[in-house]
Amino acid sequence: MSVLILQVRDIKELTEEITLELNLRMYWKDLRLKYLVHEDGQDKKFVAVSLKLLDKLWYPDIYLDHVKSVAQPSLITRPASLRVYSDSTVRYSAR
């Protein structure tokens, strides 16, 4: 897992709170998805998969200690992506 801090939005010293905008990436292996990449016969490094499939896949739970709240930007499309690599690695990236 990796976290990239995009912006420090607010710091409240009195209440010891910080508001961040970040990008979260998680990687895991799922051997059942290996064939998605080789399905069309082309030699690809990865396949971008619809986020609708995420509800049907297993993915790791995320626990962030000492977090008051989490919010995603409200855009027309969800700011996230899901990739499956040829070695069965799955990458989920979200803001």
mmCIF file with all atom_site columns, C-alpha atoms in Angstrom:
data_model
loop_
_atom_site.group_PDB
_atom_site.id
_atom_site.type_symbol
_atom_site.label_atom_id
_atom_site.label_alt_id
_atom_site.label_comp_id
_atom_site.label_asym_id
_atom_site.label_entity_id
_atom_site.label_seq_id
_atom_site.pdbx_PDB_ins_code
_atom_site.Cartn_x
_atom_site.Cartn_y
_atom_site.Cartn_z
_atom_site.occupancy
_atom_site.B_iso_or_equiv
_atom_site.pdbx_formal_charge
_atom_site.auth_seq_id
_atom_site.auth_comp_id
_atom_site.auth_asym_id
_atom_site.auth_atom_id
_atom_site.pdbx_PDB_model_num
ATOM 1  C CA . MET A 1 1  ? 0.000   0.000   0.000   1.00 0.00 ? 1  MET A CA 1
ATOM 2  C CA . SER A 1 2  ? 1.178   3.507   -0.686  1.00 0.00 ? 2  SER A CA 1
ATOM 3  C CA . VAL A 1 3  ? -0.166  6.910   0.247   1.00 0.00 ? 3  VAL A CA 1
ATOM 4  C CA . LEU A 1 4  ? 0.689   10.093  -1.608  1.00 0.00 ? 4  LEU A CA 1
ATOM 5  C CA . ILE A 1 5  ? -0.229  13.340  0.152   1.00 0.00 ? 5  ILE A CA 1
ATOM 6  C CA . LEU A 1 6  ? -1.472  15.700  -2.551  1.00 0.00 ? 6  LEU A CA 1
ATOM 7  C CA . GLN A 1 7  ? -2.333  18.679  -0.376  1.00 0.00 ? 7  GLN A CA 1
ATOM 8  C CA . VAL A 1 8  ? -2.457  19.752  3.272   1.00 0.00 ? 8  VAL A CA 1
ATOM 9  C CA . ARG A 1 9  ? -5.838  21.466  3.411   1.00 0.00 ? 9  ARG A CA 1
ATOM 10 C CA . ASP A 1 10 ? -6.029  22.586  7.026   1.00 0.00 ? 10 ASP A CA 1
ATOM 11 C CA . ILE A 1 11 ? -4.141  22.353  10.320  1.00 0.00 ? 11 ILE A CA 1
ATOM 12 C CA . LYS A 1 12 ? -5.898  22.988  13.636  1.00 0.00 ? 12 LYS A CA 1
ATOM 13 C CA . GLU A 1 13 ? -3.312  23.060  16.383  1.00 0.00 ? 13 GLU A CA 1
ATOM 14 C CA . LEU A 1 14 ? -5.757  23.500  19.262  1.00 0.00 ? 14 LEU A CA 1
ATOM 15 C CA . THR A 1 15 ? -7.681  20.317  18.451  1.00 0.00 ? 15 THR A CA 1
ATOM 16 C CA . GLU A 1 16 ? -4.644  18.553  16.933  1.00 0.00 ? 16 GLU A CA 1
ATOM 17 C CA . GLU A 1 17 ? -6.447  17.940  13.632  1.00 0.00 ? 17 GLU A CA 1
ATOM 18 C CA . ILE A 1 18 ? -5.116  17.939  10.105  1.00 0.00 ? 18 ILE A CA 1
ATOM 19 C CA . THR A 1 19 ? -7.084  17.751  6.858   1.00 0.00 ? 19 THR A CA 1
ATOM 20 C CA . LEU A 1 20 ? -5.331  16.089  3.927   1.00 0.00 ? 20 LEU A CA 1
ATOM 21 C CA . GLU A 1 21 ? -6.049  15.326  0.304   1.00 0.00 ? 21 GLU A CA 1
ATOM 22 C CA . LEU A 1 22 ? -4.335  12.089  -0.611  1.00 0.00 ? 22 LEU A CA 1
ATOM 23 C CA . ASN A 1 23 ? -4.097  9.311   -3.134  1.00 0.00 ? 23 ASN A CA 1
ATOM 24 C CA . LEU A 1 24 ? -4.235  5.749   -1.808  1.00 0.00 ? 24 LEU A CA 1
ATOM 25 C CA . ARG A 1 25 ? -2.885  2.777   -3.755  1.00 0.00 ? 25 ARG A CA 1
ATOM 26 C CA . MET A 1 26 ? -3.279  -0.833  -2.720  1.00 0.00 ? 26 MET A CA 1
ATOM 27 C CA . TYR A 1 27 ? -1.673  -3.849  -4.360  1.00 0.00 ? 27 TYR A CA 1
ATOM 28 C CA . TRP A 1 28 ? -2.545  -7.508  -3.853  1.00 0.00 ? 28 TRP A CA 1
ATOM 29 C CA . LYS A 1 29 ? -2.412  -10.798 -5.767  1.00 0.00 ? 29 LYS A CA 1
ATOM 30 C CA . ASP A 1 30 ? -5.533  -12.584 -7.006  1.00 0.00 ? 30 ASP A CA 1
ATOM 31 C CA . LEU A 1 31 ? -4.640  -15.598 -9.164  1.00 0.00 ? 31 LEU A CA 1
ATOM 32 C CA . ARG A 1 32 ? -8.263  -15.950 -10.300 1.00 0.00 ? 32 ARG A CA 1
ATOM 33 C CA . LEU A 1 33 ? -7.924  -12.714 -12.324 1.00 0.00 ? 33 LEU A CA 1
ATOM 34 C CA . LYS A 1 34 ? -4.794  -13.732 -14.225 1.00 0.00 ? 34 LYS A CA 1
ATOM 35 C CA . TYR A 1 35 ? -6.779  -14.659 -17.325 1.00 0.00 ? 35 TYR A CA 1
ATOM 36 C CA . LEU A 1 36 ? -8.352  -11.200 -17.701 1.00 0.00 ? 36 LEU A CA 1
ATOM 37 C CA . VAL A 1 37 ? -5.059  -9.875  -19.088 1.00 0.00 ? 37 VAL A CA 1
ATOM 38 C CA . HIS A 1 38 ? -4.500  -12.703 -21.600 1.00 0.00 ? 38 HIS A CA 1
ATOM 39 C CA . GLU A 1 39 ? -8.156  -12.969 -22.669 1.00 0.00 ? 39 GLU A CA 1
ATOM 40 C CA . ASP A 1 40 ? -7.818  -11.164 -26.011 1.00 0.00 ? 40 ASP A CA 1
ATOM 41 C CA . GLY A 1 41 ? -4.511  -12.796 -27.009 1.00 0.00 ? 41 GLY A CA 1
ATOM 42 C CA . GLN A 1 42 ? -2.525  -9.564  -26.985 1.00 0.00 ? 42 GLN A CA 1
ATOM 43 C CA . ASP A 1 43 ? 0.635   -9.152  -24.912 1.00 0.00 ? 43 ASP A CA 1
ATOM 44 C CA . LYS A 1 44 ? -0.336  -6.484  -22.369 1.00 0.00 ? 44 LYS A CA 1
ATOM 45 C CA . LYS A 1 45 ? 1.211   -5.471  -19.064 1.00 0.00 ? 45 LYS A CA 1
ATOM 46 C CA . PHE A 1 46 ? -2.168  -4.756  -17.484 1.00 0.00 ? 46 PHE A CA 1
ATOM 47 C CA . VAL A 1 47 ? -5.878  -4.402  -18.149 1.00 0.00 ? 47 VAL A CA 1
ATOM 48 C CA . ALA A 1 48 ? -7.932  -1.513  -16.782 1.00 0.00 ? 48 ALA A CA 1
ATOM 49 C CA . VAL A 1 49 ? -11.068 -2.978  -15.218 1.00 0.00 ? 49 VAL A CA 1
ATOM 50 C CA . SER A 1 50 ? -14.366 -1.247  -14.548 1.00 0.00 ? 50 SER A CA 1
ATOM 51 C CA . LEU A 1 51 ? -14.861 -0.132  -10.948 1.00 0.00 ? 51 LEU A CA 1
ATOM 52 C CA . LYS A 1 52 ? -18.254 -1.874  -11.053 1.00 0.00 ? 52 LYS A CA 1
ATOM 53 C CA . LEU A 1 53 ? -16.310 -5.124  -10.783 1.00 0.00 ? 53 LEU A CA 1
ATOM 54 C CA . LEU A 1 54 ? -14.827 -4.036  -7.447  1.00 0.00 ? 54 LEU A CA 1
ATOM 55 C CA . ASP A 1 55 ? -18.037 -4.998  -5.644  1.00 0.00 ? 55 ASP A CA 1
ATOM 56 C CA . LYS A 1 56 ? -17.606 -8.559  -6.920  1.00 0.00 ? 56 LYS A CA 1
ATOM 57 C CA . LEU A 1 57 ? -13.914 -8.911  -6.006  1.00 0.00 ? 57 LEU A CA 1
ATOM 58 C CA . TRP A 1 58 ? -12.169 -9.600  -2.756  1.00 0.00 ? 58 TRP A CA 1
ATOM 59 C CA . TYR A 1 59 ? -10.054 -6.671  -1.644  1.00 0.00 ? 59 TYR A CA 1
ATOM 60 C CA . PRO A 1 60 ? -8.164  -5.913  1.558   1.00 0.00 ? 60 PRO A CA 1
ATOM 61 C CA . ASP A 1 61 ? -9.833  -3.993  4.366   1.00 0.00 ? 61 ASP A CA 1
ATOM 62 C CA . ILE A 1 62 ? -8.284  -0.639  5.215   1.00 0.00 ? 62 ILE A CA 1
ATOM 63 C CA . TYR A 1 63 ? -7.917  0.537   8.792   1.00 0.00 ? 63 TYR A CA 1
ATOM 64 C CA . LEU A 1 64 ? -6.613  4.037   9.504   1.00 0.00 ? 64 LEU A CA 1
ATOM 65 C CA . ASP A 1 65 ? -5.967  4.772   13.156  1.00 0.00 ? 65 ASP A CA 1
ATOM 66 C CA . HIS A 1 66 ? -7.070  8.081   14.659  1.00 0.00 ? 66 HIS A CA 1
ATOM 67 C CA . VAL A 1 67 ? -9.134  9.160   11.636  1.00 0.00 ? 67 VAL A CA 1
ATOM 68 C CA . LYS A 1 68 ? -12.148 11.337  12.354  1.00 0.00 ? 68 LYS A CA 1
ATOM 69 C CA . SER A 1 69 ? -13.750 11.036  8.918   1.00 0.00 ? 69 SER A CA 1
ATOM 70 C CA . VAL A 1 70 ? -13.063 10.082  5.314   1.00 0.00 ? 70 VAL A CA 1
ATOM 71 C CA . ALA A 1 71 ? -14.666 11.743  2.297   1.00 0.00 ? 71 ALA A CA 1
ATOM 72 C CA . GLN A 1 72 ? -14.253 11.265  -1.439  1.00 0.00 ? 72 GLN A CA 1
ATOM 73 C CA . PRO A 1 73 ? -14.547 14.120  -3.911  1.00 0.00 ? 73 PRO A CA 1
ATOM 74 C CA . SER A 1 74 ? -18.028 14.373  -5.397  1.00 0.00 ? 74 SER A CA 1
ATOM 75 C CA . LEU A 1 75 ? -17.411 14.278  -9.117  1.00 0.00 ? 75 LEU A CA 1
ATOM 76 C CA . ILE A 1 76 ? -19.366 12.873  -12.051 1.00 0.00 ? 76 ILE A CA 1
ATOM 77 C CA . THR A 1 77 ? -17.153 9.784   -12.040 1.00 0.00 ? 77 THR A CA 1
ATOM 78 C CA . ARG A 1 78 ? -15.469 8.229   -9.052  1.00 0.00 ? 78 ARG A CA 1
ATOM 79 C CA . PRO A 1 79 ? -11.783 9.293   -8.847  1.00 0.00 ? 79 PRO A CA 1
ATOM 80 C CA . ALA A 1 80 ? -10.439 5.750   -8.761  1.00 0.00 ? 80 ALA A CA 1
ATOM 81 C CA . SER A 1 81 ? -8.985  3.048   -11.003 1.00 0.00 ? 81 SER A CA 1
ATOM 82 C CA . LEU A 1 82 ? -8.631  -0.722  -10.938 1.00 0.00 ? 82 LEU A CA 1
ATOM 83 C CA . ARG A 1 83 ? -5.924  -2.589  -12.878 1.00 0.00 ? 83 ARG A CA 1
ATOM 84 C CA . VAL A 1 84 ? -5.072  -6.265  -13.211 1.00 0.00 ? 84 VAL A CA 1
ATOM 85 C CA . TYR A 1 85 ? -1.480  -7.052  -14.239 1.00 0.00 ? 85 TYR A CA 1
ATOM 86 C CA . SER A 1 86 ? -0.257  -10.141 -16.091 1.00 0.00 ? 86 SER A CA 1
ATOM 87 C CA . ASP A 1 87 ? 1.335   -11.576 -12.906 1.00 0.00 ? 87 ASP A CA 1
ATOM 88 C CA . SER A 1 88 ? -2.102  -11.492 -11.141 1.00 0.00 ? 88 SER A CA 1
ATOM 89 C CA . THR A 1 89 ? -1.313  -8.317  -9.220  1.00 0.00 ? 89 THR A CA 1
ATOM 90 C CA . VAL A 1 90 ? -4.338  -6.083  -8.691  1.00 0.00 ? 90 VAL A CA 1
ATOM 91 C CA . ARG A 1 91 ? -3.878  -2.348  -8.194  1.00 0.00 ? 91 ARG A CA 1
ATOM 92 C CA . TYR A 1 92 ? -6.617  -0.160  -6.765  1.00 0.00 ? 92 TYR A CA 1
ATOM 93 C CA . SER A 1 93 ? -5.995  3.575   -6.717  1.00 0.00 ? 93 SER A CA 1
ATOM 94 C CA . ALA A 1 94 ? -8.356  6.176   -5.227  1.00 0.00 ? 94 ALA A CA 1
ATOM 95 C CA . ARG A 1 95 ? -8.417  9.785   -4.066  1.00 0.00 ? 95 ARG A CA 1
#
